[in-house]
Tab-separated table of C-alpha atoms in Angstrom:
chain	number	residue	atom	x	y	z
I	102	MET	CA	0.000	0.000	0.000
I	103	SER	CA	1.372	3.411	-0.987
I	104	ASP	CA	1.823	6.441	1.276
I	105	ARG	CA	-1.076	8.314	-0.326
I	106	ILE	CA	-3.324	9.705	2.404
I	107	HIS	CA	-6.103	10.563	-0.058
I	108	ARG	CA	-7.187	7.306	-1.659
I	109	VAL	CA	-9.869	6.177	-4.119
I	110	VAL	CA	-11.348	2.677	-4.024
I	111	VAL	CA	-13.953	1.187	-6.382
I	112	SER	CA	-16.057	-1.406	-4.569
I	113	LEU	CA	-18.526	-3.646	-6.438
I	114	THR	CA	-21.363	-4.635	-4.126
I	115	ASP	CA	-23.843	-7.464	-4.536
I	116	ALA	CA	-27.084	-5.477	-4.427
I	117	MET	CA	-29.139	-8.553	-5.375
I	118	HIS	CA	-27.751	-10.486	-2.419
I	119	LYS	CA	-25.641	-13.425	-3.473
I	120	VAL	CA	-26.105	-13.195	-7.206
I	121	PRO	CA	-24.888	-16.433	-8.860
I	122	ILE	CA	-21.356	-15.988	-10.183
I	123	SER	CA	-22.393	-16.740	-13.762
I	124	ILE	CA	-25.033	-13.986	-13.735
I	125	ARG	CA	-22.761	-11.532	-11.941
I	126	GLU	CA	-19.964	-12.043	-14.437
I	127	SER	CA	-22.339	-11.646	-17.374
I	128	LEU	CA	-23.434	-8.283	-15.977
I	129	LEU	CA	-19.817	-7.131	-15.868
I	130	ASP	CA	-18.248	-8.751	-18.920
I	131	CYS	CA	-20.205	-6.567	-21.319
I	132	GLU	CA	-19.007	-3.389	-19.604
I	133	ILE	CA	-15.779	-3.803	-17.616
I	134	ASN	CA	-12.817	-6.079	-17.117
I	135	ILE	CA	-10.905	-6.059	-13.822
I	136	LEU	CA	-7.240	-6.690	-14.687
I	137	ASP	CA	-5.728	-6.715	-11.187
I	138	LYS	CA	-6.179	-5.220	-7.729
I	139	THR	CA	-5.835	-1.637	-8.958
I	140	THR	CA	-6.676	-1.621	-12.686
I	141	MET	CA	-9.798	-2.072	-14.768
I	142	LEU	CA	-10.907	-1.589	-18.355
I	143	MET	CA	-14.275	-0.076	-19.221
I	144	ARG	CA	-15.823	-0.410	-22.676
I	145	LEU	CA	-16.322	2.954	-24.329
I	146	LYS	CA	-19.534	4.073	-25.932
I	147	ASN	CA	-19.520	5.176	-29.545
I	148	GLY	CA	-19.563	8.955	-29.600
I	149	ILE	CA	-21.928	9.078	-32.586
I	150	ASP	CA	-24.746	6.644	-31.970
I	151	GLY	CA	-24.224	5.743	-28.317
I	152	PHE	CA	-23.601	2.035	-28.919
I	153	ARG	CA	-20.773	0.252	-27.127
I	154	SER	CA	-17.653	-0.305	-29.133
I	155	PRO	CA	-16.333	-3.877	-29.178
I	156	ARG	CA	-12.747	-2.690	-29.599
I	157	TYR	CA	-12.114	0.430	-27.519
I	158	TYR	CA	-11.724	0.484	-23.758
I	159	GLN	CA	-10.724	3.077	-21.199
I	160	GLN	CA	-8.067	2.029	-18.708
I	161	MET	CA	-8.697	3.170	-15.158
I	162	GLN	CA	-6.262	3.061	-12.250
I	163	PHE	CA	-7.336	3.249	-8.605
I	164	ASP	CA	-5.770	2.582	-5.230
I	165	ALA	CA	-7.931	-0.552	-5.157
I	166	VAL	CA	-10.725	-2.054	-7.243
I	167	GLY	CA	-12.699	-5.240	-6.653
I	168	TYR	CA	-15.676	-6.734	-4.850
I	169	GLU	CA	-16.531	-5.374	-1.399
I	170	ASP	CA	-15.528	-8.632	0.323
I	171	ASP	CA	-12.153	-8.888	-1.456
I	172	ARG	CA	-9.293	-8.804	1.016
I	173	HIS	CA	-7.456	-5.927	-0.683
I	174	VAL	CA	-10.626	-3.794	-0.716
I	175	ARG	CA	-11.346	-4.452	2.956
I	176	SER	CA	-7.710	-3.709	3.846
I	177	GLU	CA	-8.157	-0.131	2.600
I	178	LEU	CA	-10.842	0.474	5.225
I	179	ASN	CA	-8.795	-1.319	7.852
I	180	GLU	CA	-5.758	0.856	7.074
I	181	MET	CA	-7.856	3.961	7.649
I	182	LEU	CA	-8.625	2.768	11.186
I	183	VAL	CA	-4.956	1.909	11.774
I	184	GLN	CA	-3.963	5.428	10.741
I	185	MET	CA	-6.556	6.845	13.126
I	186	PHE	CA	-5.808	4.817	16.238
I	187	ARG	CA	-2.058	4.212	15.903
I	188	HIS	CA	-1.101	7.688	14.677
I	189	HIS	CA	-3.946	9.664	16.319
I	190	ARG	CA	-5.010	10.966	12.921
I	191	HIS	CA	-8.481	12.173	12.007
I	192	ALA	CA	-10.046	10.509	8.968
I	193	CYS	CA	-12.827	10.977	6.471
I	194	LEU	CA	-14.783	8.370	4.505
I	195	LEU	CA	-16.600	9.631	1.413
I	196	ARG	CA	-18.950	6.893	0.262
I	197	LEU	CA	-20.239	7.675	-3.242
I	198	THR	CA	-23.108	5.754	-4.845
I	199	PRO	CA	-25.008	6.234	-8.147
I	200	ARG	CA	-28.348	5.910	-6.358
I	201	ARG	CA	-29.828	6.360	-2.901
I	202	ALA	CA	-28.546	3.153	-1.360
I	203	HIS	CA	-27.367	2.443	2.174
I	204	ASN	CA	-24.892	-0.198	3.308
I	205	VAL	CA	-25.441	-1.112	6.946
I	206	LYS	CA	-23.224	-4.165	6.427
I	207	LEU	CA	-20.291	-1.890	5.600
I	208	MET	CA	-20.990	0.395	8.559
I	209	THR	CA	-21.225	-2.544	10.950
I	210	ARG	CA	-18.005	-4.122	9.708
I	211	LEU	CA	-16.115	-0.828	9.847
I	212	LEU	CA	-17.379	0.592	13.143
I	213	VAL	CA	-17.727	-2.652	15.080
I	214	SER	CA	-15.710	-5.692	13.981
I	215	ASP	CA	-12.819	-3.804	12.336
I	216	VAL	CA	-12.520	-1.397	15.265
I	217	ASP	CA	-12.332	-4.352	17.653
I	218	LYS	CA	-9.622	-6.050	15.575
I	219	VAL	CA	-7.462	-2.935	15.316
I	220	MET	CA	-7.789	-2.046	18.990
I	221	GLN	CA	-6.646	-5.528	20.054
I	222	LYS	CA	-3.230	-4.845	18.518
I	223	LEU	CA	-2.695	-1.421	20.111
I	224	PRO	CA	-1.805	-0.294	23.670
I	225	TYR	CA	-5.062	1.617	24.069
I	226	HIS	CA	-8.528	0.885	25.307
I	227	LEU	CA	-11.810	2.306	24.065
I	228	GLU	CA	-13.382	4.592	26.653
I	229	GLY	CA	-16.307	5.812	24.604
I	230	ILE	CA	-17.875	6.533	21.212
I	231	ASN	CA	-19.844	9.698	20.458
I	232	VAL	CA	-22.015	9.839	17.337
I	233	GLU	CA	-23.719	12.694	15.494
I	234	PHE	CA	-26.025	12.004	12.543
I	235	HIS	CA	-27.101	14.760	10.124
I	236	ASP	CA	-29.213	14.996	6.995
I	237	LEU	CA	-27.019	17.165	4.765
I	238	ARG	CA	-29.079	19.160	2.284
I	239	LYS	CA	-28.030	21.756	-0.280
I	240	PHE	CA	-28.009	24.723	2.083
I	241	ASP	CA	-28.881	23.264	5.475
I	242	MET	CA	-27.968	20.448	7.857
I	243	ILE	CA	-30.632	18.726	9.950
I	244	ASN	CA	-29.700	16.914	13.160
I	245	MET	CA	-31.586	13.638	12.822
I	246	LEU	CA	-30.939	12.583	16.431
I	247	ALA	CA	-32.510	15.732	17.874
I	248	ILE	CA	-35.505	15.225	15.564
I	249	ALA	CA	-35.861	11.670	16.866
I	250	HIS	CA	-36.149	13.009	20.424
I	251	ARG	CA	-38.797	15.538	19.393
I	252	ILE	CA	-40.777	12.813	17.654
I	253	ASN	CA	-40.624	10.733	20.825
I	254	ARG	CA	-41.601	13.828	22.892
I	255	ARG	CA	-38.580	13.586	25.131
I	256	ARG	CA	-37.483	16.672	27.030
I	257	ASP	CA	-33.750	16.263	26.565
I	258	GLN	CA	-33.067	17.331	22.994
I	259	GLN	CA	-29.793	15.445	22.686
I	260	SER	CA	-27.861	16.140	19.511
I	261	ARG	CA	-25.617	13.064	19.739
I	262	ARG	CA	-25.451	9.545	21.094
I	263	ASN	CA	-22.896	8.579	23.749
I	264	MET	CA	-21.795	4.955	23.742
I	265	GLN	CA	-19.338	2.947	25.785
I	266	THR	CA	-18.508	-0.028	23.561
I	267	THR	CA	-18.667	-1.266	19.979
I	268	ARG	CA	-21.552	-3.453	21.116
I	269	ASP	CA	-23.496	-0.251	21.766
I	270	MET	CA	-22.532	0.913	18.287
I	271	PHE	CA	-23.867	-2.325	16.798
I	272	GLU	CA	-27.172	-1.841	18.592
I	273	TRP	CA	-27.433	1.781	17.408
I	274	LEU	CA	-26.714	0.906	13.780
I	275	HIS	CA	-29.364	-1.808	13.711
I	276	THR	CA	-32.048	0.063	15.650
I	277	GLU	CA	-32.123	3.873	15.655
I	278	TYR	CA	-29.906	4.462	12.603
I	279	ASN	CA	-31.754	1.775	10.673
I	280	ALA	CA	-35.018	3.572	11.431
I	281	LEU	CA	-33.813	7.135	10.835
I	282	ARG	CA	-31.809	6.689	7.627
I	283	GLY	CA	-34.946	6.354	5.522
I	284	ARG	CA	-36.313	9.705	6.706
I	285	GLY	CA	-33.541	11.846	5.249
I	286	THR	CA	-33.850	13.648	1.936
I	287	GLY	CA	-30.237	14.762	1.418
I	288	ASP	CA	-26.822	13.204	1.892
I	289	GLU	CA	-25.760	11.784	5.243
I	290	PHE	CA	-23.049	13.121	7.526
I	291	ILE	CA	-22.144	10.890	10.453
I	292	ASN	CA	-19.423	12.124	12.789
I	293	VAL	CA	-17.964	9.395	14.994
I	294	GLU	CA	-15.661	10.423	17.835
I	295	PHE	CA	-13.592	7.652	19.405
I	296	VAL	CA	-12.278	8.326	22.908
I	297	LEU	CA	-9.129	6.291	23.589
I	298	GLY	CA	-7.297	5.805	26.881
I	299	ASP	CA	-3.635	4.888	27.199
I	300	GLY	CA	-3.503	3.822	30.854
I	301	PHE	CA	-1.832	7.046	31.968
I	302	GLN	CA	-4.958	9.135	32.487
I	303	LYS	CA	-4.546	10.685	29.039
I	304	GLN	CA	-7.331	10.666	26.514
I	305	HIS	CA	-7.092	10.809	22.743
I	306	ARG	CA	-10.171	11.952	20.824
I	307	ILE	CA	-10.124	10.800	17.199
I	308	ASN	CA	-12.793	11.794	14.667
I	309	LEU	CA	-14.058	9.820	11.698
I	310	ALA	CA	-16.327	11.839	9.407
I	311	ILE	CA	-18.510	9.603	7.216
I	312	PHE	CA	-20.364	11.111	4.267
I	313	ASN	CA	-22.902	8.995	2.384
I	314	ILE	CA	-23.210	10.865	-0.929
I	315	PHE	CA	-26.174	9.625	-2.953
I	316	ASP	CA	-27.359	9.849	-6.577
I	317	CYS	CA	-23.931	10.851	-7.876
I	318	ASN	CA	-24.954	10.272	-11.504
I	319	GLU	CA	-27.776	12.802	-11.275
I	320	ARG	CA	-25.899	15.749	-9.777
I	321	SER	CA	-23.090	18.109	-10.740
I	322	ASP	CA	-21.715	19.371	-7.421
I	323	ILE	CA	-19.557	16.371	-6.537
I	324	GLY	CA	-18.209	16.083	-10.099
I	325	ASN	CA	-17.374	19.780	-10.191
I	326	PHE	CA	-15.671	19.481	-6.814
I	327	PHE	CA	-13.209	16.820	-8.000
I	328	LYS	CA	-12.789	18.532	-11.374
I	329	GLU	CA	-11.684	21.778	-9.717
I	330	LEU	CA	-9.720	20.163	-6.865
I	331	PRO	CA	-6.249	20.629	-8.476
I	332	THR	CA	-6.876	24.362	-8.881
I	333	GLY	CA	-7.547	24.856	-5.179
I	334	ARG	CA	-10.578	26.993	-6.033
I	335	GLN	CA	-14.257	26.109	-6.158
I	336	ARG	CA	-16.229	28.330	-8.524
I	337	SER	CA	-19.494	27.124	-7.045
I	338	SER	CA	-20.177	25.163	-3.889
I	339	THR	CA	-22.846	23.492	-1.827
I	340	LEU	CA	-22.887	22.771	1.879
I	341	LEU	CA	-21.589	19.273	1.091
I	342	THR	CA	-18.554	20.480	-0.870
I	343	ASP	CA	-17.852	23.124	1.776
I	344	CYS	CA	-17.784	20.331	4.375
I	345	ILE	CA	-15.543	17.878	2.509
I	346	LYS	CA	-12.982	20.301	1.077
I	347	GLU	CA	-10.940	20.383	4.293
I	348	SER	CA	-10.458	16.620	3.990
I	349	PHE	CA	-8.220	17.317	0.977
I	350	ASP	CA	-6.251	20.123	2.614
I	351	SER	CA	-2.604	18.981	2.593
I	352	LYS	CA	-1.856	21.176	5.629
I	353	ARG	CA	-4.272	19.174	7.771
I	354	ALA	CA	-3.193	15.749	6.451
I	355	ILE	CA	-6.533	14.077	7.151
I	356	PHE	CA	-6.571	10.463	5.963
I	357	THR	CA	-9.370	10.448	3.391
I	358	LEU	CA	-10.844	7.430	1.631
I	359	VAL	CA	-13.171	7.960	-1.332
I	360	LEU	CA	-15.184	4.743	-1.588
I	361	CYS	CA	-17.002	4.547	-4.934
I	362	GLU	CA	-19.603	1.861	-4.351
I	363	MET	CA	-21.157	0.349	-7.494
I	364	PRO	CA	-24.131	-1.953	-6.838
I	365	LEU	CA	-24.367	-5.033	-9.053
I	366	ASP	CA	-27.921	-5.651	-10.194
I	367	LYS	CA	-30.067	-5.395	-13.295
I	368	GLU	CA	-29.730	-1.592	-13.341
I	369	CYS	CA	-25.944	-1.451	-13.014
I	370	ALA	CA	-25.179	-1.528	-16.762
I	371	ARG	CA	-27.161	1.692	-17.192
I	372	GLU	CA	-25.406	3.453	-14.302
I	373	MET	CA	-21.891	2.034	-14.435
I	374	HIS	CA	-20.301	4.043	-17.256
I	375	LYS	CA	-21.060	7.501	-15.872
I	376	PHE	CA	-20.314	6.530	-12.277
I	377	LEU	CA	-16.925	4.984	-13.060
I	378	GLN	CA	-16.011	8.054	-15.110
I	379	LEU	CA	-16.608	10.099	-11.964
I	380	ALA	CA	-14.454	7.731	-9.902
I	381	ASP	CA	-11.678	7.903	-12.495
I	382	MET	CA	-11.714	11.704	-12.546
I	383	ALA	CA	-11.656	11.839	-8.747
I	384	CYS	CA	-8.642	9.525	-8.569
I	385	MET	CA	-6.674	11.411	-11.230
I	386	ASN	CA	-7.370	14.869	-9.835
I	387	ILE	CA	-6.666	13.858	-6.247
I	388	GLY	CA	-3.308	12.546	-7.478
I	389	ILE	CA	-2.576	15.793	-9.296
I	390	SER	CA	-3.600	17.853	-6.271
I	391	ASN	CA	-1.399	15.883	-3.875
I	392	LYS	CA	1.597	15.014	-6.053
I	393	THR	CA	3.863	17.363	-4.088
I	394	ASP	CA	2.698	16.203	-0.672
I	395	LEU	CA	2.333	12.421	-0.462
I	396	GLN	CA	3.931	11.777	2.921
I	397	VAL	CA	1.728	11.055	5.928
I	398	LYS	CA	2.181	13.543	8.766
I	399	PRO	CA	0.833	12.988	12.310
I	400	LEU	CA	-1.862	15.343	13.541
I	401	ASP	CA	-2.257	16.858	16.939
I	402	SER	CA	-4.933	14.809	18.718
I	403	THR	CA	-6.843	17.924	19.754
I	404	LEU	CA	-7.813	18.817	16.197
I	405	SER	CA	-11.346	17.992	15.155
I	406	LEU	CA	-12.838	17.297	11.739
I	407	GLU	CA	-16.286	18.758	11.948
I	408	CYS	CA	-18.791	19.955	9.391
I	409	GLN	CA	-20.174	23.306	10.480
I	410	SER	CA	-23.862	23.947	9.785
I	411	LYS	CA	-24.576	26.934	7.590
I	412	SER	CA	-27.921	28.365	6.553
I	413	SER	CA	-28.648	29.741	3.126
I	414	SER	CA	-28.595	33.253	4.517
I	415	THR	CA	-25.142	32.996	6.111
I	416	ARG	CA	-23.236	30.630	3.775
I	417	SER	CA	-20.787	32.312	1.363
I	418	SER	CA	-20.698	30.605	-0.949
I	419	GLU	CA	-6.450	12.818	-19.623
I	420	SER	CA	-7.786	9.560	-19.305
I	421	LYS	CA	-5.716	6.938	-21.158
I	422	TYR	CA	-7.556	5.021	-23.816
I	423	LEU	CA	-6.465	1.531	-24.750
I	424	ARG	CA	-7.355	-0.257	-27.979
I	425	CYS	CA	-7.984	-3.928	-27.317
I	426	CYS	CA	-8.491	-6.902	-29.555
I	427	PRO	CA	-12.073	-8.253	-29.646
């Protein structure tokens, strides 16, 4: 694994739940060909009539590409946790999808089982987990946890959940989060603060900002963000892009993983081409933006990666082509 702290991973997920291998491969063979752990080919569409060409493919290079359960894909998420807990570094996970699709399996693996595995190898113990959950709209951010309390007519309008163990996190993901995630209308911002103890009465507070960014094929803001990233200037912005831009600030050295999640089902052939083009552009432009600063630098553990809520009244606002034989 390279020293890049801003990484792009393409993860193919089985949206039809255990699709037979023969059917799954037939869905992919007409569109893409995974060459190795980091490289894929995607069949180009004819620029005149829109039909696929049997001879021309676009080569795409990522930090990792494969199925979500592949070891090298899972290791990218695991490495993010290692960077957080071992080096006391804040991190950001940008999960991009071409549709409004959640992945509780991914969240459970990352925030429960993977956290447990990483912590077992380190001289720290988990003292607590604090979670905030927001519905991130174009110009506003709604605290879904406070809304849940108002719905339940509770007096204490808590804006976050305080947990003691990963078992508590598991319960939250499969109860309250599972119920609330369907009520949002925008993207999701989940801020997870891990409180670590080292046995010497010193605490380390590490933040993981998780953004679930939906319907990426039907919007322009996220594409424009990655397109303009090398320039360091955003000609137009939304609350989402304002929130995530600091994750790519080389001065802060936040470990950022862009997870481009492509569901495999009967609709994937229609969505795949445009979505993978977005992933390819993100990977290339992140590389251009960071080519002079690839080394990982430790952060002070008191820093915090937080998305500040802004209202509409206060917010200022060359791919390589490869010719292949048939």
